[in-house]
PDB file of C-alpha atoms in Angstrom:
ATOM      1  CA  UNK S 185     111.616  92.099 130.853  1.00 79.00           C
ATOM      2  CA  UNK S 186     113.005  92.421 126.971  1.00 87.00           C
ATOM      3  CA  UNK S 187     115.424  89.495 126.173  1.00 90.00           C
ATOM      4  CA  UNK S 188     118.851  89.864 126.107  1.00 90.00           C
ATOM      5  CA  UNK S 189     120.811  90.873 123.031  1.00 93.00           C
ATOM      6  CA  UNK S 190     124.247  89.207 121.580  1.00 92.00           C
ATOM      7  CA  UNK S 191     126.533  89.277 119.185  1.00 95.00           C
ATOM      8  CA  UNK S 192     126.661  92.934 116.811  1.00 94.00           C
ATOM      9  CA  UNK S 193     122.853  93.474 117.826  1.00 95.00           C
ATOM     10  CA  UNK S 194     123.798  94.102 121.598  1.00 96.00           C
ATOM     11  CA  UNK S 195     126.974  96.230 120.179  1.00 96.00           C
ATOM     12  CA  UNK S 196     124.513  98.098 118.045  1.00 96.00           C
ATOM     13  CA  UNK S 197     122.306  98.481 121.037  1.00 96.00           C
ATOM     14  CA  UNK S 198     124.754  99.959 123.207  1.00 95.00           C
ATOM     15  CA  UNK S 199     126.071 102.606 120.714  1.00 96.00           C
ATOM     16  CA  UNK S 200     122.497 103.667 120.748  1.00 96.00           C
ATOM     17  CA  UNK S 201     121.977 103.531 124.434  1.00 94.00           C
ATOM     18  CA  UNK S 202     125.155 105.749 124.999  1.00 94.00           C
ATOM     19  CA  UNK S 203     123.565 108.528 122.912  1.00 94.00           C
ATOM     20  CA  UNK S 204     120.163 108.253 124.707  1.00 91.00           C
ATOM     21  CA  UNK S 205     121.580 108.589 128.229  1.00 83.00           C
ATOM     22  CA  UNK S 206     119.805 111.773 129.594  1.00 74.00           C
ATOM     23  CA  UNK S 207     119.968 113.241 133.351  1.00 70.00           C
ATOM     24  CA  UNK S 208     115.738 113.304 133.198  1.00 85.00           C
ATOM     25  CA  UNK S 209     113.092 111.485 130.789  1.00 93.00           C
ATOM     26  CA  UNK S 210     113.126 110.946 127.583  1.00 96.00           C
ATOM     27  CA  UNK S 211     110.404 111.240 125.127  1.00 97.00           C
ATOM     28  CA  UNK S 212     110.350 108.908 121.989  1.00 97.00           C
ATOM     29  CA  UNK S 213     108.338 109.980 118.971  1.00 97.00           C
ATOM     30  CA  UNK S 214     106.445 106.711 118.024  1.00 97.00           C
ATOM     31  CA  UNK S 215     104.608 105.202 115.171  1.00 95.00           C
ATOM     32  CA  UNK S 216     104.139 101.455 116.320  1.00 94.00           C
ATOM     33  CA  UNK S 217     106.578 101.274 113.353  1.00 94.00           C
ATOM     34  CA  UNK S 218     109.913  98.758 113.368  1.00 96.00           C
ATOM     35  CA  UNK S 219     112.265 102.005 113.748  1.00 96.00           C
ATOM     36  CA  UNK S 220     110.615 103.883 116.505  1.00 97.00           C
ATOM     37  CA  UNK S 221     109.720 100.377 118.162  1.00 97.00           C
ATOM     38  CA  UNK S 222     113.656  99.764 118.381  1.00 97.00           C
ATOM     39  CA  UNK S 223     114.046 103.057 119.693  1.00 98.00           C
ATOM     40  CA  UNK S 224     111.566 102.937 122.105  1.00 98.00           C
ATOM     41  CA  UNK S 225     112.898  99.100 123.677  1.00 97.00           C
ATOM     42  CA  UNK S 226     116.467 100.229 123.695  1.00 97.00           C
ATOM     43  CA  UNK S 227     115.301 103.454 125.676  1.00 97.00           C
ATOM     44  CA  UNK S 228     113.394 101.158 128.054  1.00 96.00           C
ATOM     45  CA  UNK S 229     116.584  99.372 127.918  1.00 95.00           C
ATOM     46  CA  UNK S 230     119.538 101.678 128.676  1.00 95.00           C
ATOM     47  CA  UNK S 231     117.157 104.334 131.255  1.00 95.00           C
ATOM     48  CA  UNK S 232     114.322 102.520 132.422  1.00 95.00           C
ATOM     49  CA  UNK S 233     110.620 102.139 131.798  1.00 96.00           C
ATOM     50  CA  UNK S 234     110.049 104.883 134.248  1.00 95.00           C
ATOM     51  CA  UNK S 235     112.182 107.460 132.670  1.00 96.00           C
ATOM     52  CA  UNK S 236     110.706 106.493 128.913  1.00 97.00           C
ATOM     53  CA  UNK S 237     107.511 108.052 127.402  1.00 97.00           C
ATOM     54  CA  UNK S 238     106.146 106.452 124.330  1.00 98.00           C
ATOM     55  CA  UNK S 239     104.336 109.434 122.624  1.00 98.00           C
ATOM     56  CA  UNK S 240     101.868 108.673 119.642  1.00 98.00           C
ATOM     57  CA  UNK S 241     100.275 111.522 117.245  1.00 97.00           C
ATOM     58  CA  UNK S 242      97.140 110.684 116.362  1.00 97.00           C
ATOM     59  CA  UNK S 243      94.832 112.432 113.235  1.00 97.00           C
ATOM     60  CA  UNK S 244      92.897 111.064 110.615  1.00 96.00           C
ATOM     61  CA  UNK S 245      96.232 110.082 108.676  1.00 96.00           C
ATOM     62  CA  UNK S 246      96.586 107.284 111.499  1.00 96.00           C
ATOM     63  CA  UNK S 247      95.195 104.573 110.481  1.00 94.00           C
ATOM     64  CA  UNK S 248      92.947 102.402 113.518  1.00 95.00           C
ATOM     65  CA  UNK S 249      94.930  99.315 112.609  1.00 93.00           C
ATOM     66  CA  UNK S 250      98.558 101.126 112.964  1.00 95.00           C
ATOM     67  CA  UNK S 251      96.997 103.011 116.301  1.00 96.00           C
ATOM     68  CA  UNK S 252      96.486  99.587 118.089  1.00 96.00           C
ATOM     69  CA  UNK S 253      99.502  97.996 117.006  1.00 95.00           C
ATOM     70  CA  UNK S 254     101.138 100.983 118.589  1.00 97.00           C
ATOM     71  CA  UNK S 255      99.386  99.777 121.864  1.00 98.00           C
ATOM     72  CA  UNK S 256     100.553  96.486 121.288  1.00 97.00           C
ATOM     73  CA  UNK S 257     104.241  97.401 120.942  1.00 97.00           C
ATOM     74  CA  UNK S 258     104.396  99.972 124.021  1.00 97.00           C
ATOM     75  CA  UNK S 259     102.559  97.004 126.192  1.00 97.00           C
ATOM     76  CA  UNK S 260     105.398  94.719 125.361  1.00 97.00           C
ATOM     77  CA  UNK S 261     108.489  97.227 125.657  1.00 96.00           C
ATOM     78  CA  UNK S 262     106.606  98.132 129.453  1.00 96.00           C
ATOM     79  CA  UNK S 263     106.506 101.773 128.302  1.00 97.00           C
ATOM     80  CA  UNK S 264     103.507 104.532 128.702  1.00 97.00           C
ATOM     81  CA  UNK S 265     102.320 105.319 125.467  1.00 98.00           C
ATOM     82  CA  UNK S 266     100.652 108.961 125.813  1.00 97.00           C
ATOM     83  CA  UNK S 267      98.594 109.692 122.664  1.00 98.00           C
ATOM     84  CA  UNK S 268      98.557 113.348 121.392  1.00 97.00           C
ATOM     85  CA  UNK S 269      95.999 114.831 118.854  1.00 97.00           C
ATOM     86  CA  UNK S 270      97.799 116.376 116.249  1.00 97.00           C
ATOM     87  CA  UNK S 271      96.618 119.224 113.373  1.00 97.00           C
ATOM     88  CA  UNK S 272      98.186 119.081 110.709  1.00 97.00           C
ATOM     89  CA  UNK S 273      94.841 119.097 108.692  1.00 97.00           C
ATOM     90  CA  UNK S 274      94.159 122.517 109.879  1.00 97.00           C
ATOM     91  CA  UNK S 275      97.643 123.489 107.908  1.00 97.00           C
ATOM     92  CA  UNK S 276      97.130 124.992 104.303  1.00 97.00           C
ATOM     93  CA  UNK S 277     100.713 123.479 103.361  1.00 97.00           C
ATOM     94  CA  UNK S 278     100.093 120.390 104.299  1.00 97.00           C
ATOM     95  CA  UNK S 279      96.983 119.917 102.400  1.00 97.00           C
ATOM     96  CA  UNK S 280      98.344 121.447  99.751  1.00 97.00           C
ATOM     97  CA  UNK S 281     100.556 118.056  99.892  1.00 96.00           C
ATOM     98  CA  UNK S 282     104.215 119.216  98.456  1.00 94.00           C
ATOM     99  CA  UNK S 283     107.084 116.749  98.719  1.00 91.00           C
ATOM    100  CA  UNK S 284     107.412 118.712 101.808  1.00 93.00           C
ATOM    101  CA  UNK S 285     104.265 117.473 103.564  1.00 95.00           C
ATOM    102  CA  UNK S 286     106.374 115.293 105.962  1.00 93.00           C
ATOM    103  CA  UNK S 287     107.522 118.165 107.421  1.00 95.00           C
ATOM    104  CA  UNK S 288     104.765 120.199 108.528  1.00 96.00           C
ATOM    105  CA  UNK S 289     103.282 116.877 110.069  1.00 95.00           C
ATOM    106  CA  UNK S 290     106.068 116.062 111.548  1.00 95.00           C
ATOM    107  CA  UNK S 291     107.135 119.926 112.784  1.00 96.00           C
ATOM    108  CA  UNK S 292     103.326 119.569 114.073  1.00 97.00           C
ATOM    109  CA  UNK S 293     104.067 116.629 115.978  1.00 97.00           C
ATOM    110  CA  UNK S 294     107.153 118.315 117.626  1.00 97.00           C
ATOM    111  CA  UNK S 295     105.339 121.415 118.296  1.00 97.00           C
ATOM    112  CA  UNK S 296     102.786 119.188 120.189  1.00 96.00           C
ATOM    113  CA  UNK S 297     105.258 117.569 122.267  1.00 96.00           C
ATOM    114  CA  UNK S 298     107.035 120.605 123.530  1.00 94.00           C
ATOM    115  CA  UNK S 299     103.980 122.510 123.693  1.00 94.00           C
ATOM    116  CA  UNK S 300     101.400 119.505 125.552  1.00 94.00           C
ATOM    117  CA  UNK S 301     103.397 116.682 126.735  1.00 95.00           C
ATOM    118  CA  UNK S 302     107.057 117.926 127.517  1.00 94.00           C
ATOM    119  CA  UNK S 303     106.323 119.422 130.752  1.00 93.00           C
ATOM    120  CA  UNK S 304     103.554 117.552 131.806  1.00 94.00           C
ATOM    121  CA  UNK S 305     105.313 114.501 131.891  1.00 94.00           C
ATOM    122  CA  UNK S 306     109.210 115.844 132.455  1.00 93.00           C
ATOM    123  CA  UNK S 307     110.669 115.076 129.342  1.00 95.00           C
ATOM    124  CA  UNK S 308     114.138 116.821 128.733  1.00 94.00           C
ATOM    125  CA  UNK S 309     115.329 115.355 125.278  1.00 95.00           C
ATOM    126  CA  UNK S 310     112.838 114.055 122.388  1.00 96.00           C
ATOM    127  CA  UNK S 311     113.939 111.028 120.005  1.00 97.00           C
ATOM    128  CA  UNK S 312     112.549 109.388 116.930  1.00 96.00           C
ATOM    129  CA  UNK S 313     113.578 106.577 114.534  1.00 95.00           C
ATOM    130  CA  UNK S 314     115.421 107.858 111.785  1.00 95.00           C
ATOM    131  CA  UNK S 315     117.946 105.072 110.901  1.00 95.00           C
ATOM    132  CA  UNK S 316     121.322 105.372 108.835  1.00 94.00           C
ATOM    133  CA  UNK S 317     118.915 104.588 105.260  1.00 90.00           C
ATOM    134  CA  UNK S 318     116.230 107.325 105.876  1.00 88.00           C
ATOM    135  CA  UNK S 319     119.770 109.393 106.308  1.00 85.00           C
ATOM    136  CA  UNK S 320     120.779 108.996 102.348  1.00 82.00           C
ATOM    137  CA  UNK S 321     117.159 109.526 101.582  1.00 76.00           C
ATOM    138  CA  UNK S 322     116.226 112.574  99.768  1.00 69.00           C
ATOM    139  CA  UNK S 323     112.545 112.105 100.304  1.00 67.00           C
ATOM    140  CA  UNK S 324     112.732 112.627 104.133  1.00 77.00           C
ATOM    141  CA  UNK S 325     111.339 116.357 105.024  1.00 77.00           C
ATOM    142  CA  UNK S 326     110.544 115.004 107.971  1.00 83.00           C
ATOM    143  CA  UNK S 327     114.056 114.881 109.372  1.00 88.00           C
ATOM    144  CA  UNK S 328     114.321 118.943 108.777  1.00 90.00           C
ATOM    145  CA  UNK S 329     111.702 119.478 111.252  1.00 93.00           C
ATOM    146  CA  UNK S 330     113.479 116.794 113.889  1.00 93.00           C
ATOM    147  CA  UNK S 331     116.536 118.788 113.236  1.00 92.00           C
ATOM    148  CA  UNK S 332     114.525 122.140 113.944  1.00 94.00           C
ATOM    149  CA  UNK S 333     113.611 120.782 117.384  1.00 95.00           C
ATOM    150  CA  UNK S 334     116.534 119.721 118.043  1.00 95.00           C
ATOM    151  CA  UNK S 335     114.828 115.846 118.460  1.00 96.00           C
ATOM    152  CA  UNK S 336     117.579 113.431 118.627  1.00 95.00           C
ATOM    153  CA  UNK S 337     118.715 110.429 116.019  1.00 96.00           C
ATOM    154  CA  UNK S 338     119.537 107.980 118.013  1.00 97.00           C
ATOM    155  CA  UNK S 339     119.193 104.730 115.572  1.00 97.00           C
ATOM    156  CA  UNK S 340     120.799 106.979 112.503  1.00 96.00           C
ATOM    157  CA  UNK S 341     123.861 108.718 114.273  1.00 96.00           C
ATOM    158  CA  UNK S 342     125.105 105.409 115.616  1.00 97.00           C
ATOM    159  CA  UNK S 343     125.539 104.233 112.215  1.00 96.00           C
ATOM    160  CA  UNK S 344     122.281 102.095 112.616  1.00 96.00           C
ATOM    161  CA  UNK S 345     120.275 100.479 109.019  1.00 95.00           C
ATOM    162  CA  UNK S 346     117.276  99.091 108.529  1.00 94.00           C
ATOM    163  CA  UNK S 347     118.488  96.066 108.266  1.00 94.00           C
ATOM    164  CA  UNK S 348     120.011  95.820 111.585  1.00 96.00           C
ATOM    165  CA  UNK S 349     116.653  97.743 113.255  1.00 97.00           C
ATOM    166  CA  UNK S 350     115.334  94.573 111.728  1.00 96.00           C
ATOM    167  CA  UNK S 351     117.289  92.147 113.578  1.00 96.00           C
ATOM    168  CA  UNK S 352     117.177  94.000 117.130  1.00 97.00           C
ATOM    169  CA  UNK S 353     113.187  93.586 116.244  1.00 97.00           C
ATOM    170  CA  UNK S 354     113.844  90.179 116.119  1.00 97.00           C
ATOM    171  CA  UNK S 355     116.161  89.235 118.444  1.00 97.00           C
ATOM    172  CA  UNK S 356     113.909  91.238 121.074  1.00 97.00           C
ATOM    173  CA  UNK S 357     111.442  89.512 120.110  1.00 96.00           C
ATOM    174  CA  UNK S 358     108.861  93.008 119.056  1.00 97.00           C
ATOM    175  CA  UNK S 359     105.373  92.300 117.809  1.00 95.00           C
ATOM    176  CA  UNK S 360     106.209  94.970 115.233  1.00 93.00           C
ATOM    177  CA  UNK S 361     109.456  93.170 113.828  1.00 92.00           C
ATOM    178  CA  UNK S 362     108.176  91.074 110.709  1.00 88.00           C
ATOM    179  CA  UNK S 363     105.276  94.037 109.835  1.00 88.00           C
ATOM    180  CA  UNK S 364     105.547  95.821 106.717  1.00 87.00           C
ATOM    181  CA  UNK S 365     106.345  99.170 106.737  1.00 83.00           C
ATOM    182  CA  UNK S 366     103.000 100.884 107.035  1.00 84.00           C
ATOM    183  CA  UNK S 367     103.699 104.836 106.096  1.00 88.00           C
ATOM    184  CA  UNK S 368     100.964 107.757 106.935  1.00 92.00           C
ATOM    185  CA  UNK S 369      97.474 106.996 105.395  1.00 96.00           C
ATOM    186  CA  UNK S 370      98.362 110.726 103.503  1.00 96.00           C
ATOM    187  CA  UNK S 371     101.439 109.189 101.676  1.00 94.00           C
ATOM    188  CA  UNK S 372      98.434 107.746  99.371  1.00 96.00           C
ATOM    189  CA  UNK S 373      97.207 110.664  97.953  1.00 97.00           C
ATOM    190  CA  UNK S 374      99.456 112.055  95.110  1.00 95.00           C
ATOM    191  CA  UNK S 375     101.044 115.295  95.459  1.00 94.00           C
ATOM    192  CA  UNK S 376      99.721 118.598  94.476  1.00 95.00           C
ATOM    193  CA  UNK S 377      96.397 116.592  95.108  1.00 96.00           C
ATOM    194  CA  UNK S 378      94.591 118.127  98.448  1.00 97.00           C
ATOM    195  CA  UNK S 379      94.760 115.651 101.244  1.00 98.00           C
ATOM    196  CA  UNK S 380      91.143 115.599 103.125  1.00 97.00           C
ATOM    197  CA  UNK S 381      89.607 113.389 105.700  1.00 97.00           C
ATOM    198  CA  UNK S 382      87.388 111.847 103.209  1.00 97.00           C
ATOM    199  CA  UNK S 383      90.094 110.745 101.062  1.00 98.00           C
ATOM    200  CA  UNK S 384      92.118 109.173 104.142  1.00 98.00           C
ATOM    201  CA  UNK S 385      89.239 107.173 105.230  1.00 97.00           C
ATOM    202  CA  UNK S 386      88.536 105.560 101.280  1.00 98.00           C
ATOM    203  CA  UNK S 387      92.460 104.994 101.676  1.00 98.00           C
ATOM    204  CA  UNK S 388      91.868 103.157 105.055  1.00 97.00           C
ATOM    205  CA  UNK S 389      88.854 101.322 104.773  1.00 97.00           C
ATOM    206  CA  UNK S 390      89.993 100.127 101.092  1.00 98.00           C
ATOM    207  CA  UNK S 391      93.465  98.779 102.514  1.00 97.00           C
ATOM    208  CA  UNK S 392      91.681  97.021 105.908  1.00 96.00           C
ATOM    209  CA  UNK S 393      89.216  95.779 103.290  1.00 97.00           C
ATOM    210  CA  UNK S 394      92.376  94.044 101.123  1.00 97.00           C
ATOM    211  CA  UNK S 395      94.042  93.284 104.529  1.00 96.00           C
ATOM    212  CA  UNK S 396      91.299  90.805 105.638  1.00 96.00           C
ATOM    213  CA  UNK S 397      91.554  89.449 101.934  1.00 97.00           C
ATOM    214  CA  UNK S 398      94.771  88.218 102.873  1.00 96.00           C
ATOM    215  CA  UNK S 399      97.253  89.821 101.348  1.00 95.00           C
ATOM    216  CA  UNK S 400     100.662  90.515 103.376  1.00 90.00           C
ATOM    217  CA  UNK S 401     100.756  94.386 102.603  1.00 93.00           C
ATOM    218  CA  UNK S 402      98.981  96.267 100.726  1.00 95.00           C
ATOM    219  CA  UNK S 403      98.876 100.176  99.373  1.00 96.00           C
ATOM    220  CA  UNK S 404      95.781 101.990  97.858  1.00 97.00           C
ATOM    221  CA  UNK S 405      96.862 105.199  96.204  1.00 97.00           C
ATOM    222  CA  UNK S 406      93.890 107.802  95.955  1.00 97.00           C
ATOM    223  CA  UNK S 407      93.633 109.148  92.379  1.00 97.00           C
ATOM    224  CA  UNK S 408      90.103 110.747  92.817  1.00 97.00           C
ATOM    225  CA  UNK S 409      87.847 108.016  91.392  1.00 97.00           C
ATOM    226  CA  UNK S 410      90.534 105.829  90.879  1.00 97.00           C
ATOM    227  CA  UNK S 411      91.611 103.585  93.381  1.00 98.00           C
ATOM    228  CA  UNK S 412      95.433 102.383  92.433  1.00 97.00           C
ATOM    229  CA  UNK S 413      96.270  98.918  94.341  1.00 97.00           C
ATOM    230  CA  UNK S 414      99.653  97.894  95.036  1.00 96.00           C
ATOM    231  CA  UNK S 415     100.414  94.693  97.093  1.00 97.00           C
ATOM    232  CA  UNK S 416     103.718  92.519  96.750  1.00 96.00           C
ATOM    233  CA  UNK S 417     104.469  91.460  93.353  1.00 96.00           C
ATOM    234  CA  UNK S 418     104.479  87.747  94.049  1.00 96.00           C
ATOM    235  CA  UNK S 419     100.838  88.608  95.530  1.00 97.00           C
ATOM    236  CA  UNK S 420      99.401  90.296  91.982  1.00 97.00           C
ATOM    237  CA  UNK S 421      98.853  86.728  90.534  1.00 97.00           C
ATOM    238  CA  UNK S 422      95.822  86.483  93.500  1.00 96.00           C
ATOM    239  CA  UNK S 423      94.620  89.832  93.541  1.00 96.00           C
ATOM    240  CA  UNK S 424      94.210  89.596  89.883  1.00 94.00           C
ATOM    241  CA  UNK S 425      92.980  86.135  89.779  1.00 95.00           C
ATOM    242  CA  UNK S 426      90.535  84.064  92.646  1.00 94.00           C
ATOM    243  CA  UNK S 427      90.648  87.350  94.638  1.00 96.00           C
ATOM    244  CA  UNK S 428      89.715  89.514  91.938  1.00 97.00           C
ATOM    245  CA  UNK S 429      85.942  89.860  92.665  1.00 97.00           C
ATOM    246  CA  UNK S 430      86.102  90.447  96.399  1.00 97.00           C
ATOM    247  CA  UNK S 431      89.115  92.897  96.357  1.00 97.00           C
ATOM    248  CA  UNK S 432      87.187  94.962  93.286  1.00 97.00           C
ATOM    249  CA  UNK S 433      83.704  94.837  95.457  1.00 97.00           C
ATOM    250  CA  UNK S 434      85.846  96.029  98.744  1.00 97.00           C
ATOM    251  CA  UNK S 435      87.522  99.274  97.154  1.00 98.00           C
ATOM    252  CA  UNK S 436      84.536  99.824  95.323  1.00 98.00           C
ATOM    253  CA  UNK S 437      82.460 100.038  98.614  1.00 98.00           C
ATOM    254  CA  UNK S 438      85.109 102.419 100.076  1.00 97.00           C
ATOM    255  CA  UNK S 439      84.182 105.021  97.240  1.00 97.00           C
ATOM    256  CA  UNK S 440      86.378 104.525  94.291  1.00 98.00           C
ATOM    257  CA  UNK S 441      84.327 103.980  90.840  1.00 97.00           C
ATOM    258  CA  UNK S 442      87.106 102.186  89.002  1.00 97.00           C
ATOM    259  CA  UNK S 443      90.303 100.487  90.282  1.00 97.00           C
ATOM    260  CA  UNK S 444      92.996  99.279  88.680  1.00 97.00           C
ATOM    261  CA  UNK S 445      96.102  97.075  89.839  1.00 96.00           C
ATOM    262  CA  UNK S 446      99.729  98.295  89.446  1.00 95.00           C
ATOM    263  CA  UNK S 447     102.058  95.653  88.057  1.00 95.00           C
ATOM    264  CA  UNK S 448     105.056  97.470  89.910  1.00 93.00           C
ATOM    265  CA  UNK S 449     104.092  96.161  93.245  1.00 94.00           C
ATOM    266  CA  UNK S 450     104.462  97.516  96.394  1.00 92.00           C
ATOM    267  CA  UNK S 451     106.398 101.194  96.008  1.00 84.00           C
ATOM    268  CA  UNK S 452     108.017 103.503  98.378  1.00 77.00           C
ATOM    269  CA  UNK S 453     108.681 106.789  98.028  1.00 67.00           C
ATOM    270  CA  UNK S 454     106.962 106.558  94.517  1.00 69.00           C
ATOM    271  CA  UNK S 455     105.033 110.001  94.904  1.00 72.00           C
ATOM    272  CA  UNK S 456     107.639 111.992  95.980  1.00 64.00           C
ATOM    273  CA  UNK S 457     110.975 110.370  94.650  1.00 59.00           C
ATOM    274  CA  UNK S 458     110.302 111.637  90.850  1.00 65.00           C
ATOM    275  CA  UNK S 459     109.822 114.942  92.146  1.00 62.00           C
ATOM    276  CA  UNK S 460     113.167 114.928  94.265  1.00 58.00           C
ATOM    277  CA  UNK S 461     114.919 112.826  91.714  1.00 59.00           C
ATOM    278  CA  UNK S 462     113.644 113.258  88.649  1.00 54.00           C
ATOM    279  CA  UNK S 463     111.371 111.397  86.592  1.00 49.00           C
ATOM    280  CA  UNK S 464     112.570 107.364  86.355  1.00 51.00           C
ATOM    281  CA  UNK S 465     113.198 107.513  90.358  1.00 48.00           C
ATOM    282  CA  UNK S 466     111.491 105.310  92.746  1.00 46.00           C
ATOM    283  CA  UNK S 467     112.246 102.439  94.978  1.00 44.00           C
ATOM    284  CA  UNK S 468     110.362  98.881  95.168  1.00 41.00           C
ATOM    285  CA  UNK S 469     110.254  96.585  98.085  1.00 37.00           C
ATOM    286  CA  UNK S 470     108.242  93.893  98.899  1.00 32.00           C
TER     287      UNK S 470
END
């Protein structure tokens, strides 16, 4: 059973659970992410385990590592996880990698749902983790195809931030609540630059490679030969010191000829904000 929740968390909790009350079962799109994970234990929460499917899309932009911790999340809420193969490889816009690639994968995912799990498992509403801060976010295509499906915003439309997802996370006590956000393998790959299978799994086995190095998070952005590392800024002084040799031999072995280190640190959005926003834009975290 999930703990309890207090204070403004368990006032936060219930404005979401009012919006997620539905006559039959609900389906929540999930990552293994903080956000979905949230969503998913307040679903469990306010309707039941039995009335809650956890549904994962899995394709080569998922990496292994994010998969199981998906698992481990699910297992802890008391939910069933159902795991869908999803194709958005097989869609020339998507490889083509716009600032709108979020939303063919995620219109892909949706599609898959309705089309494979929906009636299968009696779902009657479908709801994924957009908070209140993806809201006033212009580099979120992904919400156009949730709004397409009519998938519902639980987290976002009761006024919900990231920073109070965070502390739900923690106060229920979620194996995903301290992780760093850990965005599609795909989001590594400039724009404009095809995304392929082969150039997910040099983005996956170079960041599990710099994972078990012992860095806290970690990005490798593809730039053909050029492997781009990006790990939190108080973390550059090891990667580019004692850790230099080992983290140069591990991206190496994942296919990149030459790598370099970006003094920025850990970046979201930093492919497709300039292109939204202009050039200058980007956010840092870390």
């Amino acid at each position: 059973m999930l703990p309890s929740l207090t204070g403004l968390e368990a006032e936060a909790a219930d404005r979401v659970g009012a919006l997620l009350r539905t006559s039959g079962r609900l389906g929540v799109a999930f990552s293994g992410g903080v956000d979905s994970s949230v969503l998913l234990a307040l679903a469990v929460r306010e309707l039941g385990a039995d009335r809650v499917i956890a549904v994962l899309g899995v394709s080569p932009s998922l990496g292994a590592a994010e998969r199981a911790a998906a698992h481990e999340v699910a297992a802890y809420v008391g939910a069933r996880l159902v795991e869908v193969a999803t194709h958005e490889g097989d869609l020339p816009a998507y490889r083509a990698n716009g600032p709108d690639r979020c939303f063919h994968c995620k219109n892909e995912l949706f599609v898959r749902i309705s089309d494979e799990v929906a009636a299968a498992h009696g779902i009657t509403a479908v709801a994924y983790g957009e908070n209140a801060d993806d809201v006033r976010r212009p580099d979120r295509p992904g919400s156009r195809a949730a709004a397409r499906h009519r998938v519902l915003r639980p987290l976002a439309d009761a006024g919900v931030d990231k920073a109070e997802v965070r502390r739900i996370a923690a106060a229920l006590g979620l194996p995903s609540a301290a992780r760093p956000a850990a965005p599609c393998l795909a989001s590594r790959i400039p724009h404009f630059s095809e995304v392929t299978p082969g150039k997910l799994a040099q983005v996956e086995r170079a960041e599990a490679a710099l994972r078990e190095l012992g860095f806290t998070d970690c990005r490798v952005r593809h730039h053909g030969d050029i492997a781009r590392i990006e790990v939190p800024v108080a973390e550059i002084a090891r990667l580019a010191g004692d850790l230099r040799e080992p983290a140069l031999s591990a991206v190496r072995e994942a296919g990149f000829r030459m790598v370099a280190v970006d003094l920025a640190g850990i970046q979201s959005g930093a492919f497709t904000l300039p292109l939204v926003q202009g050039p200058g834009a980007g956010a840092r975290h870390g």
